[in-house]
Structure formats: C-alpha cells, structure tokens
C-alpha cells in the first residue's frame, strides 16, 4: 500500500512542477526511473514472500542506478545504445515482479473464497 501511495505521490509532484531536462540527460533520467521502479517492485515482492531485507533493497537500489548510468555513459563513448539493453532488463524484471505479486494475491483471494478447483489450476 505504501508503494502505491509513493508512486501516486511522486507522479503528482512530477506533474505539478515544470521540470526541464536537457536532451542529453533524458536517457539517464529514464534509466534512473526504471532502476528505482525495479527496486521498489522487487522489494514489494520480497515483502509479500516474507524475505524483505533493507540492506539488500538499498544496495540494489543504488547499484542498479549506478550500473545503468555507467552503461549509458560508456555506451555513448563507444557509440552504442546500451541503455536499450538496460531498459529491456529493468522492464522485464518489473513485469516479472508484477506477475509474482499478482499470483500471490490471486491465490490468497481464491483461498478466501473457497474456489478449490480454480485454485488448483493456478498452482
């Protein structure tokens, strides 16, 4: 619930303020947003499974941001669009974490509503 509130709050703040980014920084900003969303959804999925660890979250958050920034920087130096590879990986992980969360809530919903036949098909 806190994750959803934080995303809505951050999106609202971003829409309220007119923020200008020079064009050369747009790939960096996009990667930072994807890296932070990947870390947030990963932390949420880990908390659903009872495996959340703050140290892993923080190191993953800043590690993802640093690695993606370095990929963009060195990719620009050699003339490659390495940010496309990083964005593909981050988006894939975001969808994977969403799928895990969805299955968790679907199983919980099915157990609470005594839909045993449908629940067996999900597993």
CSV table of C-alpha atoms in Angstrom, one decimal, residues 15-66:
chain,number,residue,atom,x,y,z
A,15,UNK,CA,3.1,16.7,-12.9
A,16,UNK,CA,2.8,19.7,-10.6
A,17,UNK,CA,6.3,21.1,-11.2
A,18,UNK,CA,7.6,22.1,-14.6
A,19,UNK,CA,10.9,20.3,-14.7
A,20,UNK,CA,13.2,20.8,-17.7
A,21,UNK,CA,15.8,18.2,-18.5
A,22,UNK,CA,18.4,18.9,-21.2
A,23,UNK,CA,18.1,16.3,-24.0
A,24,UNK,CA,21.5,14.7,-23.2
A,25,UNK,CA,20.3,13.7,-19.7
A,26,UNK,CA,17.0,12.1,-20.8
A,27,UNK,CA,18.4,8.6,-21.2
A,28,UNK,CA,20.0,8.9,-17.7
A,29,UNK,CA,16.7,10.0,-16.2
A,30,UNK,CA,14.7,7.2,-17.9
A,31,UNK,CA,17.2,4.6,-16.6
A,32,UNK,CA,17.1,6.0,-13.1
A,33,UNK,CA,13.3,5.8,-13.1
A,34,UNK,CA,13.3,2.2,-14.4
A,35,UNK,CA,16.0,1.3,-11.9
A,36,UNK,CA,14.1,2.7,-9.0
A,37,UNK,CA,10.8,1.1,-10.1
A,38,UNK,CA,12.6,-2.2,-10.4
A,39,UNK,CA,14.0,-2.0,-6.9
A,40,UNK,CA,10.6,-0.9,-5.5
A,41,UNK,CA,8.7,-3.7,-7.1
A,42,UNK,CA,11.4,-6.2,-6.1
A,43,UNK,CA,11.2,-5.0,-2.5
A,44,UNK,CA,7.4,-5.3,-2.6
A,45,UNK,CA,7.5,-8.8,-4.0
A,46,UNK,CA,10.1,-9.8,-1.4
A,47,UNK,CA,7.9,-8.4,1.4
A,48,UNK,CA,5.0,-10.4,0.2
A,49,UNK,CA,7.1,-13.5,0.4
A,50,UNK,CA,8.5,-12.6,3.8
A,51,UNK,CA,12.0,-12.2,2.5
A,52,UNK,CA,12.5,-8.4,2.6
A,53,UNK,CA,15.8,-7.1,3.7
A,54,UNK,CA,16.5,-3.4,3.9
A,55,UNK,CA,20.2,-3.7,3.2
A,56,UNK,CA,19.5,-5.7,0.0
A,57,UNK,CA,17.0,-3.1,-1.1
A,58,UNK,CA,19.3,-0.1,-0.6
A,59,UNK,CA,22.3,-1.8,-2.2
A,60,UNK,CA,20.1,-3.0,-5.1
A,61,UNK,CA,18.5,0.5,-5.5
A,62,UNK,CA,21.8,2.4,-5.7
A,63,UNK,CA,23.7,-0.5,-7.5
A,64,UNK,CA,21.0,-0.6,-10.3
A,65,UNK,CA,21.2,3.2,-10.7
A,66,UNK,CA,25.0,3.2,-10.8
